[in-house]
XYZ file of C-alpha atoms in Angstrom:
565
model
C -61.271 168.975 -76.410
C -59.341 171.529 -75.506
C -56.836 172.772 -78.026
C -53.618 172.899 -75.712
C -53.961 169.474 -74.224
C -54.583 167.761 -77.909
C -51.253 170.099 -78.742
C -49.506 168.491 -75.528
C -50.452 165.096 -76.587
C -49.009 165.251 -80.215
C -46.085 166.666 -79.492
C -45.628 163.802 -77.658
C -46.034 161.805 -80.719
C -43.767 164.446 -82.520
C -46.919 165.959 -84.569
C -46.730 168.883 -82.842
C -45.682 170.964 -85.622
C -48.507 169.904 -87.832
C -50.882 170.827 -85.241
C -49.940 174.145 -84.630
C -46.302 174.477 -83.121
C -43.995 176.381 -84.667
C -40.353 175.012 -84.467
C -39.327 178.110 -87.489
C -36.143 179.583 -86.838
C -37.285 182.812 -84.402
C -35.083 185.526 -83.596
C -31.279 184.177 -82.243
C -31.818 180.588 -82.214
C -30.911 178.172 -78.641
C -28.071 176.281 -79.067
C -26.334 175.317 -82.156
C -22.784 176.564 -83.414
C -21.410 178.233 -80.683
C -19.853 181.516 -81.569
C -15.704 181.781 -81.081
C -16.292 185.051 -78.590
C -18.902 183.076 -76.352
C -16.615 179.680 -76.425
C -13.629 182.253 -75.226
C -15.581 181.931 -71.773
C -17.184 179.840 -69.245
C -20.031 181.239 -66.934
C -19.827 180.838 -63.109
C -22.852 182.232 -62.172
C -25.485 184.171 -62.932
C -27.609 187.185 -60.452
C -30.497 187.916 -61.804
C -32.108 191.639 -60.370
C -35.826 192.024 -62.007
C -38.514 194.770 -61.302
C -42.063 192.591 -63.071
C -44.243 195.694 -63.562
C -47.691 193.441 -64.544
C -49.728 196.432 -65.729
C -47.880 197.385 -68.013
C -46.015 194.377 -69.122
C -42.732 195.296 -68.607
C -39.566 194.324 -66.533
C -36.643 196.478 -65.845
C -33.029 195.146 -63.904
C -29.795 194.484 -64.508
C -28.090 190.591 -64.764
C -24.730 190.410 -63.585
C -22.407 187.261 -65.270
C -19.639 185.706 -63.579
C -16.658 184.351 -66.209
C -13.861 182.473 -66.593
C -11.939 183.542 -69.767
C -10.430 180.418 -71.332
C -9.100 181.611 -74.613
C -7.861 185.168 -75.569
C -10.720 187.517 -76.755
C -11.201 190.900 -78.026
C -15.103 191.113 -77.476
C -17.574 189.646 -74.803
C -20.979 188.050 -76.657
C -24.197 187.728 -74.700
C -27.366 187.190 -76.423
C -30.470 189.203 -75.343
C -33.570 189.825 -77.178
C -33.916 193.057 -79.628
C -36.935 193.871 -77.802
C -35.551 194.505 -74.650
C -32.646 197.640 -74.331
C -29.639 197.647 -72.750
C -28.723 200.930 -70.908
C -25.239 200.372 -68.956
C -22.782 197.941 -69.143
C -19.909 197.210 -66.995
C -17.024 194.991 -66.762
C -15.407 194.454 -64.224
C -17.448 198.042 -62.376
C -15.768 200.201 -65.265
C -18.162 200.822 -67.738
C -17.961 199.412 -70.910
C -19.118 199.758 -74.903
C -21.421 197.647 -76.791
C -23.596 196.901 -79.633
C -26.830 195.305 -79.941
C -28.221 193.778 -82.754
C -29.229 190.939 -84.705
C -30.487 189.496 -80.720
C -27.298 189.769 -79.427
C -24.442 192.198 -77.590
C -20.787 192.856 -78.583
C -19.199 194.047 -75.658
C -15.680 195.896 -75.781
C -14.127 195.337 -72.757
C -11.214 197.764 -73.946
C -8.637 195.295 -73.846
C -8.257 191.749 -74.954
C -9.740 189.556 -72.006
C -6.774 186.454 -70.981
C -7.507 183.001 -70.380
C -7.053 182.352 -66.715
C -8.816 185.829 -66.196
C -12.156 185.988 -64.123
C -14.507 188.541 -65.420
C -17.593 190.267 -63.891
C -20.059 191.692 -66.239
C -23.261 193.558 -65.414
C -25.947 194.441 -68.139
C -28.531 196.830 -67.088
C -31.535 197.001 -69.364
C -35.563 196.883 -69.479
C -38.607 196.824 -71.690
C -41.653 194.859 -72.769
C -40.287 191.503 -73.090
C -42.060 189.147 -75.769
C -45.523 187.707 -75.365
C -45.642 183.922 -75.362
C -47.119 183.026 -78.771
C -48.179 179.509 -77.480
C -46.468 178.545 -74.211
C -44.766 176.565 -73.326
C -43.201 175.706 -76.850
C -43.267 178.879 -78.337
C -42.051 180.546 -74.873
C -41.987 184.303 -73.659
C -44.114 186.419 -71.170
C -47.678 185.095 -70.294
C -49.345 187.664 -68.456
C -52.933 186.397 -67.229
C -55.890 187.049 -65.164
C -57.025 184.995 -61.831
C -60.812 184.058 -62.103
C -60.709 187.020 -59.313
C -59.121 189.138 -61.694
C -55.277 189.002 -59.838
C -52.498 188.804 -61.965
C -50.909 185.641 -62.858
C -47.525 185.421 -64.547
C -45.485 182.589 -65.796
C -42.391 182.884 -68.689
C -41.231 179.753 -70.070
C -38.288 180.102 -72.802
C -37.629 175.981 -74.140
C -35.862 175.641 -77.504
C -36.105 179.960 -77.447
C -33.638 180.111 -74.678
C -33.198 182.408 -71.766
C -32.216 185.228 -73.944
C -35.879 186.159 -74.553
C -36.143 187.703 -71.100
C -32.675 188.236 -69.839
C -29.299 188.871 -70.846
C -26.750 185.307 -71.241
C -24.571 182.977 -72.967
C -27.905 181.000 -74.727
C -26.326 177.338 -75.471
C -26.474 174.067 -73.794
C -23.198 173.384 -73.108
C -22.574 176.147 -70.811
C -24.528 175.884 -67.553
C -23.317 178.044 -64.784
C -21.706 175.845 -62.261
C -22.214 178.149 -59.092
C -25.971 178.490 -60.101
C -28.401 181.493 -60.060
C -29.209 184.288 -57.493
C -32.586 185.776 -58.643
C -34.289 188.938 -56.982
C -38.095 189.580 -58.463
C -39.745 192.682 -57.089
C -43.375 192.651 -57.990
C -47.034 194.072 -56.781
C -46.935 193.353 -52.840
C -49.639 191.292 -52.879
C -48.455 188.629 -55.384
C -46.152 185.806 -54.331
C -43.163 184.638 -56.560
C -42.143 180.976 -56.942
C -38.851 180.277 -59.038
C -36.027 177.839 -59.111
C -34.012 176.874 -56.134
C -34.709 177.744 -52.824
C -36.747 180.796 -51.392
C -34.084 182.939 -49.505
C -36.862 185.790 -48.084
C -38.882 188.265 -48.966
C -38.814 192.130 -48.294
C -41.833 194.372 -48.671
C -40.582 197.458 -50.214
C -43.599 200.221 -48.832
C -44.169 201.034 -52.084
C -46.886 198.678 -52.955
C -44.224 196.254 -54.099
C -42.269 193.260 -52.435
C -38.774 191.660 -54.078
C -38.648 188.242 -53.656
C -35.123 186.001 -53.395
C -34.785 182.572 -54.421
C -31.357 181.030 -55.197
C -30.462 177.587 -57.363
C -27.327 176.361 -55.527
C -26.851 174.184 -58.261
C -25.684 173.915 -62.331
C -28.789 174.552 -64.334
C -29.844 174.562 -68.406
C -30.640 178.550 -68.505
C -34.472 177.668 -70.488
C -34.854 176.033 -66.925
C -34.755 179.719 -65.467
C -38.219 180.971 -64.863
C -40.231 182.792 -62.532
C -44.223 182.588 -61.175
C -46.199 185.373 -59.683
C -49.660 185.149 -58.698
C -51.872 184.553 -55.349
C -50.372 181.634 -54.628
C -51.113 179.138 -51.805
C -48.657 176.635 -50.959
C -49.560 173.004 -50.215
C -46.944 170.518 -48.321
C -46.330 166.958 -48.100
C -44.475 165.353 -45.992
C -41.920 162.559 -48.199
C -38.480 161.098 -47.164
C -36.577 160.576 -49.989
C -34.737 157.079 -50.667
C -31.539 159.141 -49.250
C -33.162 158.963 -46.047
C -33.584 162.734 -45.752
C -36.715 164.225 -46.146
C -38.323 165.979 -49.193
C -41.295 167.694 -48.639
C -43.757 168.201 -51.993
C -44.708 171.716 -52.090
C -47.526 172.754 -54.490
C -47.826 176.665 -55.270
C -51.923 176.658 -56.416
C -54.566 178.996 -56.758
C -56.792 179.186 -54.411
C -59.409 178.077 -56.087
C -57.831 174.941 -57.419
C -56.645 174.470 -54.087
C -59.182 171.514 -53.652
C -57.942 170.040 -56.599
C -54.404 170.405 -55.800
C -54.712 168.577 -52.183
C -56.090 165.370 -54.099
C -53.564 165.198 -56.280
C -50.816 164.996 -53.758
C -50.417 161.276 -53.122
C -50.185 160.828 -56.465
C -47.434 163.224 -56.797
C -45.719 161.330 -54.226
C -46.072 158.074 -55.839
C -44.383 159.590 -59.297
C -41.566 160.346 -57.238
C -41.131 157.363 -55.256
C -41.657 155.670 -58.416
C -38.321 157.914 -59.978
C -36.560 156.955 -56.879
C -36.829 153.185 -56.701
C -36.367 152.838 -60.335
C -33.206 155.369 -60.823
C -31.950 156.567 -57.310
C -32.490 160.109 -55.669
C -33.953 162.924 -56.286
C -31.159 165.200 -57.557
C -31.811 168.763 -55.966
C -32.049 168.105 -52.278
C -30.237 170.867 -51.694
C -33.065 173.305 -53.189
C -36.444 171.754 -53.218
C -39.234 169.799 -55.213
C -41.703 172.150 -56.019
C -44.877 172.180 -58.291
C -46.829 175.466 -59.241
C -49.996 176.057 -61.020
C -49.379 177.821 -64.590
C -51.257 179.615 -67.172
C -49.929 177.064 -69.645
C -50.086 173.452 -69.668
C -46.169 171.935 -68.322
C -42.755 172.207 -68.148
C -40.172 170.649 -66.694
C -38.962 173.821 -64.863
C -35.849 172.143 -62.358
C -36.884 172.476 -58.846
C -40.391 174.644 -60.328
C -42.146 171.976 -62.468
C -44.984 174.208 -63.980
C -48.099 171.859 -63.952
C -51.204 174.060 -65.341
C -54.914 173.679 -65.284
C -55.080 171.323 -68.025
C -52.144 169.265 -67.083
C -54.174 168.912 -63.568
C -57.051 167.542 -65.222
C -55.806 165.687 -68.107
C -55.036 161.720 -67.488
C -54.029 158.445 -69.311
C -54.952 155.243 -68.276
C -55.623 156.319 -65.056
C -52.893 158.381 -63.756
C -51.639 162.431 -64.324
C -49.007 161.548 -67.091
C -48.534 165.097 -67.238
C -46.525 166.013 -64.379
C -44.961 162.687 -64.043
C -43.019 163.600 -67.308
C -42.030 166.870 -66.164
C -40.858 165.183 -62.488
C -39.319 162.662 -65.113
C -36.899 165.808 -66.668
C -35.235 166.211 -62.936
C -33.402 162.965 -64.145
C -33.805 163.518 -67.935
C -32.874 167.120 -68.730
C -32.050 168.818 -65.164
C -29.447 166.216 -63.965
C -28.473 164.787 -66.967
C -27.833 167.839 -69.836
C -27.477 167.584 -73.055
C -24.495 169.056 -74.451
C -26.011 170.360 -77.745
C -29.389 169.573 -79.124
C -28.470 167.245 -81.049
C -28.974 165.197 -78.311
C -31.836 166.148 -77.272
C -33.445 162.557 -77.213
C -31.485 161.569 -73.830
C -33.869 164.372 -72.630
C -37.122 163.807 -74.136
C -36.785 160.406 -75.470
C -35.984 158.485 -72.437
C -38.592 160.840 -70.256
C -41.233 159.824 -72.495
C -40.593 156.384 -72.561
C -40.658 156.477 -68.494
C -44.605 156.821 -68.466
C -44.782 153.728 -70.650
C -42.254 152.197 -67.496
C -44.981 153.641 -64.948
C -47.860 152.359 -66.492
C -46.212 148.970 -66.197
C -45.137 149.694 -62.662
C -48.691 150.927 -61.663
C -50.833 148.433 -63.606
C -48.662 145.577 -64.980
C -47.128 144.320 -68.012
C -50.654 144.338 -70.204
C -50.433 148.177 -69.641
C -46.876 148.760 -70.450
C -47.572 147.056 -73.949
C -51.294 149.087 -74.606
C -49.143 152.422 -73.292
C -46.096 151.858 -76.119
C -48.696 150.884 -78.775
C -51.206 153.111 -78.262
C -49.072 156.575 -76.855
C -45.656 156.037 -78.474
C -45.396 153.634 -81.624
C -48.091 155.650 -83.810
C -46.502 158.996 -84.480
C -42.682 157.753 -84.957
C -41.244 158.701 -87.876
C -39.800 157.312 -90.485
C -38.591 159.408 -92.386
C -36.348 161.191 -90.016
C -32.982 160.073 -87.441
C -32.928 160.938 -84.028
C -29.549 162.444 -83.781
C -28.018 165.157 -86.534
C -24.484 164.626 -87.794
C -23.790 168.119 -86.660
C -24.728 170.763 -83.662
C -28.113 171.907 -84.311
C -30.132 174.105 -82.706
C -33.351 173.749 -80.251
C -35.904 174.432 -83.497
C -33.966 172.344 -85.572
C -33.717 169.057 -83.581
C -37.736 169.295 -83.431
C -38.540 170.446 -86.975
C -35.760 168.208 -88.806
C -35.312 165.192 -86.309
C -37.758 162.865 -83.933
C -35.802 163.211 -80.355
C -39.732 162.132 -78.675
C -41.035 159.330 -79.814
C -38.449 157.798 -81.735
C -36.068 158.471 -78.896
C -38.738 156.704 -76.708
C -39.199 153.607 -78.952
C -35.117 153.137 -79.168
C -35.374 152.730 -75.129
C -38.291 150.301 -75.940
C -36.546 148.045 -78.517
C -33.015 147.991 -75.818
C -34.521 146.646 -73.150
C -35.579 143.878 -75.272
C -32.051 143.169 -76.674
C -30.484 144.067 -72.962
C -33.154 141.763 -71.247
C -34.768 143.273 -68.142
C -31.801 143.058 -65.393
C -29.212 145.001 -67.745
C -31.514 147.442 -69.257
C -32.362 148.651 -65.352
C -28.929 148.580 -64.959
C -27.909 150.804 -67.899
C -30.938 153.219 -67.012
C -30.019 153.486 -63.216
C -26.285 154.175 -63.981
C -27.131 156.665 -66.927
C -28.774 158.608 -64.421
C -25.912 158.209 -61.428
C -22.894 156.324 -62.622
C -21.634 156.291 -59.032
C -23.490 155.217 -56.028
C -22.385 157.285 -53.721
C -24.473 159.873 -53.028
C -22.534 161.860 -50.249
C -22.586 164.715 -52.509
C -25.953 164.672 -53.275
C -27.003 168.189 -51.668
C -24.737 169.817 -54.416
C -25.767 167.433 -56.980
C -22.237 166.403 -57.391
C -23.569 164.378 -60.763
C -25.551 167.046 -62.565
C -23.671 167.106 -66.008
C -23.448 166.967 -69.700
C -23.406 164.104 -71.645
C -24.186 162.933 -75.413
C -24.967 160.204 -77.262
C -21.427 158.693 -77.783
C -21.177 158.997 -74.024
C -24.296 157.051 -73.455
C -23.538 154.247 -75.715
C -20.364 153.881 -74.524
C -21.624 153.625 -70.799
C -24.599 150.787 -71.897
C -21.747 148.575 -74.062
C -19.554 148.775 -70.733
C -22.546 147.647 -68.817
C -23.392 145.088 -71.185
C -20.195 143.836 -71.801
C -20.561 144.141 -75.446
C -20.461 145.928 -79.016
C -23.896 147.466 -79.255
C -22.563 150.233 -82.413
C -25.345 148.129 -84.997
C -28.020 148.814 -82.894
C -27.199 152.389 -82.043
C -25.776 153.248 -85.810
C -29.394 152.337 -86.868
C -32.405 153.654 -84.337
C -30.274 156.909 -83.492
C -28.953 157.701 -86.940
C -30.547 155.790 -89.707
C -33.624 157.847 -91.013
C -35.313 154.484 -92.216
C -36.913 151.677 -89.762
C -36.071 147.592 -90.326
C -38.299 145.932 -92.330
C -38.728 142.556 -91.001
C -39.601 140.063 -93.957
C -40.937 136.635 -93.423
C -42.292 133.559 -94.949
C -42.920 129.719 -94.401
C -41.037 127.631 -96.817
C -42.579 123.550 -96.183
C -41.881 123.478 -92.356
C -39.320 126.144 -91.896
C -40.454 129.719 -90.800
C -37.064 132.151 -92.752
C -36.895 135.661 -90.979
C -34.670 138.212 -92.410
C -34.030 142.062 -91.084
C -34.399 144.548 -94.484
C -31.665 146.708 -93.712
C -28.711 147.799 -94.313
C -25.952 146.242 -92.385
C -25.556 143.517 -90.102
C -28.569 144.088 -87.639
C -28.643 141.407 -85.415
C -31.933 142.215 -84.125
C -33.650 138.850 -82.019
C -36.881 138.573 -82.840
C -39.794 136.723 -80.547
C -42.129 134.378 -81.865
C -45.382 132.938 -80.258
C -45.277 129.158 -80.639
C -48.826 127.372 -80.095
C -49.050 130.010 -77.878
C -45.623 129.653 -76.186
C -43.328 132.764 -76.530
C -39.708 132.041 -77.756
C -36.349 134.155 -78.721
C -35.073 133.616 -82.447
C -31.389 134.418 -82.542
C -30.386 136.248 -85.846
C -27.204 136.236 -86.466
C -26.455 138.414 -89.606
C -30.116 139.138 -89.799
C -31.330 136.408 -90.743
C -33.632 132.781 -89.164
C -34.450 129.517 -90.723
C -36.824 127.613 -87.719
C -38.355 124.239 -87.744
C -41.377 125.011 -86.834
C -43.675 122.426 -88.731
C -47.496 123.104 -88.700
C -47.207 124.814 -85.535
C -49.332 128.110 -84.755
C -47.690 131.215 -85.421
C -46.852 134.986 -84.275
C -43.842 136.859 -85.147
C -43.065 139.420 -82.579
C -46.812 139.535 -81.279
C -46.053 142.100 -78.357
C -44.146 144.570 -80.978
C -40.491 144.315 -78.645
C -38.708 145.706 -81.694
C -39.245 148.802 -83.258
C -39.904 148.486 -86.859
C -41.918 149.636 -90.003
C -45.400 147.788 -89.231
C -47.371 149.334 -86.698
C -49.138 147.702 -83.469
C -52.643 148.097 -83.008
C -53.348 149.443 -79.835
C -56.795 147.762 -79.465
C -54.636 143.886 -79.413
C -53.175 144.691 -75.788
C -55.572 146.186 -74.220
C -56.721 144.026 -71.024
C -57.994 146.727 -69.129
C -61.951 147.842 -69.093
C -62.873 150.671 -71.384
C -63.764 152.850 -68.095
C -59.892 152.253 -67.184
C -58.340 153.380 -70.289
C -59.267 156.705 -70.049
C -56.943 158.853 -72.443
C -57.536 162.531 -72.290
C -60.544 163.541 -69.868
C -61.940 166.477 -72.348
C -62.530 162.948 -74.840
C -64.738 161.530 -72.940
């Protein structure tokens, strides 16, 4: 097997970091407490000006930030990377003082900045940006070779932030709400594919070519990226469930350009899948585009990276690869999390998606095998899902379980929801409103948190939900459910603390039933009859299913990983 894809896998089931993925604090940390000069300011917009020189492995530019100043400040705080080196700054076209260290620079602008001020900021500076330890989780440069020997570049910056490449305000809660304007100038006979839509390209006569590509929309800055290589692009023709069409563009090499073309319906069908299930794509204003990567994934907005492995790498049948990064345009790109903490709302509910597309592609039978056998075994339980506090990227995957765990407490609400409300609470998490006359600007990209999205799923339910919330999302222990058969009565009883309600579902003679349990507790006639308690594993709880007892599929079908078999 091949190392990255078993990496990809576990951290999936949030083993990652036992398997090689290092979530130690590096450098200036993403997110976390967010420093009084940087919450003295809001970003606008960001332009991003960058000479890639591949030989070499270096990029020189300058980023230019746009501001509004919403409390009184003496210095302006952008983080950048202590590899790279600022020359110039300027504020406002005057130029300005600074200091750089410990990953980040302290700006004078010579007077104290105003709230209600706008501020324009320009940071020139260049150098050999950092290598990509293990992309896409331990993110930076990647600067590879073509099997012809052309240069192929990808930088992916998750839970590092954007800061490893270019100069900006590195936390979550700040995305720039007039977008990005990015400029690459690179070797004239590479092609560049980044965020947003491609605005033109100029050849320079110098053996170079800058390329333009705008995001007209708010965007989490580790989103930011850029792709150079010899790229051919691959279209399919889709109209979206807004009734406007959405071509599929895939950027591949040419000689995985076979390989890309049959894997195009299937690309469509992820994203009619998203569609039907929780309304429109959200960028159709800029575009949905796929390109082929050095490194496995990542959920790139409008530039979903989807590598070599990803491309050959199924479960059960299908590419669950780039279905979760397609997932993230809902999860992650149109839905933000506000600080890390959250981070589950991103990854938790993405990952428990595939389990809802292997049910939607092969029936129930699958849905069950894909939660038993892809998400129960590497939950936690030793660890919450949310932190008390902020927290940064590293810290919400070292210390917490946002993945799997996050995925399971999806799992376990749809049973206590019941099918019709569940759909209902995942639709409107995604688009609260229905009306989608906005939808070219992405009028409902935003942050959210937890609280938000419990309060949203009582309102839909119509009811107190804080006991099942208090537990899965910050509890570090999972219910115990004890049981026993006392003459004819079957007793249930939830081992935690608190009143957890939790129903539980019982196989009768082989007729399924719903216990109530109020305060946590059952007594049931039920005789001499045949029994299962929770045979299908609904509720997410210390004992662990056993894969093997759903699956109803032929061993040819359940395929896993391809480099298994």
């Amino acid at each position: 097997m091949k190392p990255i894809v078993f990496i990809f896998a576990l951290l999936l089931s949030a083993a990652a970091q036992a398997q090689g993925v290092d979530w130690s604090p590096q450098g200036n940390e993403s997110g976390g407490e967010l420093l009084a000069e940087q919450a003295a300011y809001d970003v606008r917009s960001y332009s991003l000006d960058i000479a890639v020189d591949p030989e070499e492995q270096r990029i020189d530019g300058n980023v230019t930030v746009r501001a509004d100043v919403v409390a009184a400040t003496r210095r302006f705080v952008l983080d950048l990377d202590d590899r790279l080196q600022a020359t110039e700054i300027r504020i406002d076209g005057k130029r300005a003082s600074f200091e750089h260290e410990d990953d980040r620079l302290w700006i004078d602008p010579g007077r104290a900045l105003q709230s209600g001020e706008a501020v324009e900021i320009t940071v020139h500076y260049g150098g050999a940006p950092r290598i990509a330890p293990m992309p896409p989780w331990n993110g930076g440069f990647t600067w590879e070779k073509t099997a012809n020997g052309e240069h192929w570049i990808g930088v992916t910056s998750f839970a590092d932030g954007p800061d490893i490449w270019w100069p900006a305000k590195d936390h979550p809660s700040d995305e720039p709400e007039d977008g990005v304007t990015m400029r690459f100038t690179v070797p004239d006979d590479l092609t560049v594919v980044s965020n947003g839509r491609f605005e033109g390209r100029t050849d320079n006569g110098d053996g170079t070519a800058t390329h333009r590509w705008r995001v007209t929309t708010s965007i989490d800055l580790y989103n930011v990226t850029f792709n150079a290589g010899p790229f051919v692009a691959i279209t399919r023709d889709y109209t979206s469930v807004s009734g406007r069409p959405l071509p599929i563009t895939f950027w591949a090499l040419p000689e995985d350009l076979e390989e890309a073309q049959r894997q195009m319906p299937e690309l469509e069908s992820h994203l009619a899948f998203y569609e039907e299930l929780l309304g429109p794509y959200p960028f159709q204003g800029d575009k949905y585009g796929l390109v082929e990567t050095p490194y496995i994934a990542m959920e790139h907005q409008t530039n979903l990276a989807h590598g070599k492995d990803a491309m050959a790498t199924v479960r059960m049948g299908f590419h669950y690869v780039p279905l979760h990064e397609l997932g993230h345009e809902w999860w992650g790109n149109l839905v933000s999390n506000d600080d890390y903490r959250h981070l589950w709302i991103q990854e938790g509910i993405d990952g428990y998606m595939e389990a809802l597309y292997a049910e939607h592609r092969l029936g129930k039978a699958a849905y069950r095998e894909y939660v038993a056998r892809f998400l129960r075994p590497g939950v936690s339980d030793d660890r919450s899902v949310v932190a008390p506090h902020p927290i940064t990227a590293r810290a919400a995957l070292r210390e917490y379980d946002p993945y799997l765990k996050g995925a399971m407490v999806m799992h376990s609400l749809r049973w206590v929801l019941g099918d019709n409300l569940f759909f209902e609470v995942l639709r409107k998490q995604a688009y609260p409103s229905d009306d989608h006359s906005d939808l070219l600007a992405c009028g409902q990209c935003r942050l959210t948190n937890s609280r938000e999205f419990i309060e949203r799923t009582e309102a839909i339910a119509g009811r107190d939900l804080d006991w099942f919330f208090d537990l899965y999302l910050y509890d570090e222990t999972l219910p115990r459910l004890d049981s026993k058969r006392q003459g004819g009565e079957l007793v249930l009883h939830w081992d935690t603390p608190g009143d957890f309600p939790m129903p539980v579902e019982i196989r009768r003679n082989g007729r399924l039933e719903r216990v109530a349990m109020p305060g946590g507790s059952a007594r049931i006639d039920v005789g001499d009859d045949d029994i299962e308690i929770d045979p299908f594993y609904r509720v997410l709880r210390q004992a662990k299913p056993d894969p093997d007892d759903f699956g109803t599929l032929g061993a040819g079908d359940i395929v896993g990983l391809q480099s298994e078999q």
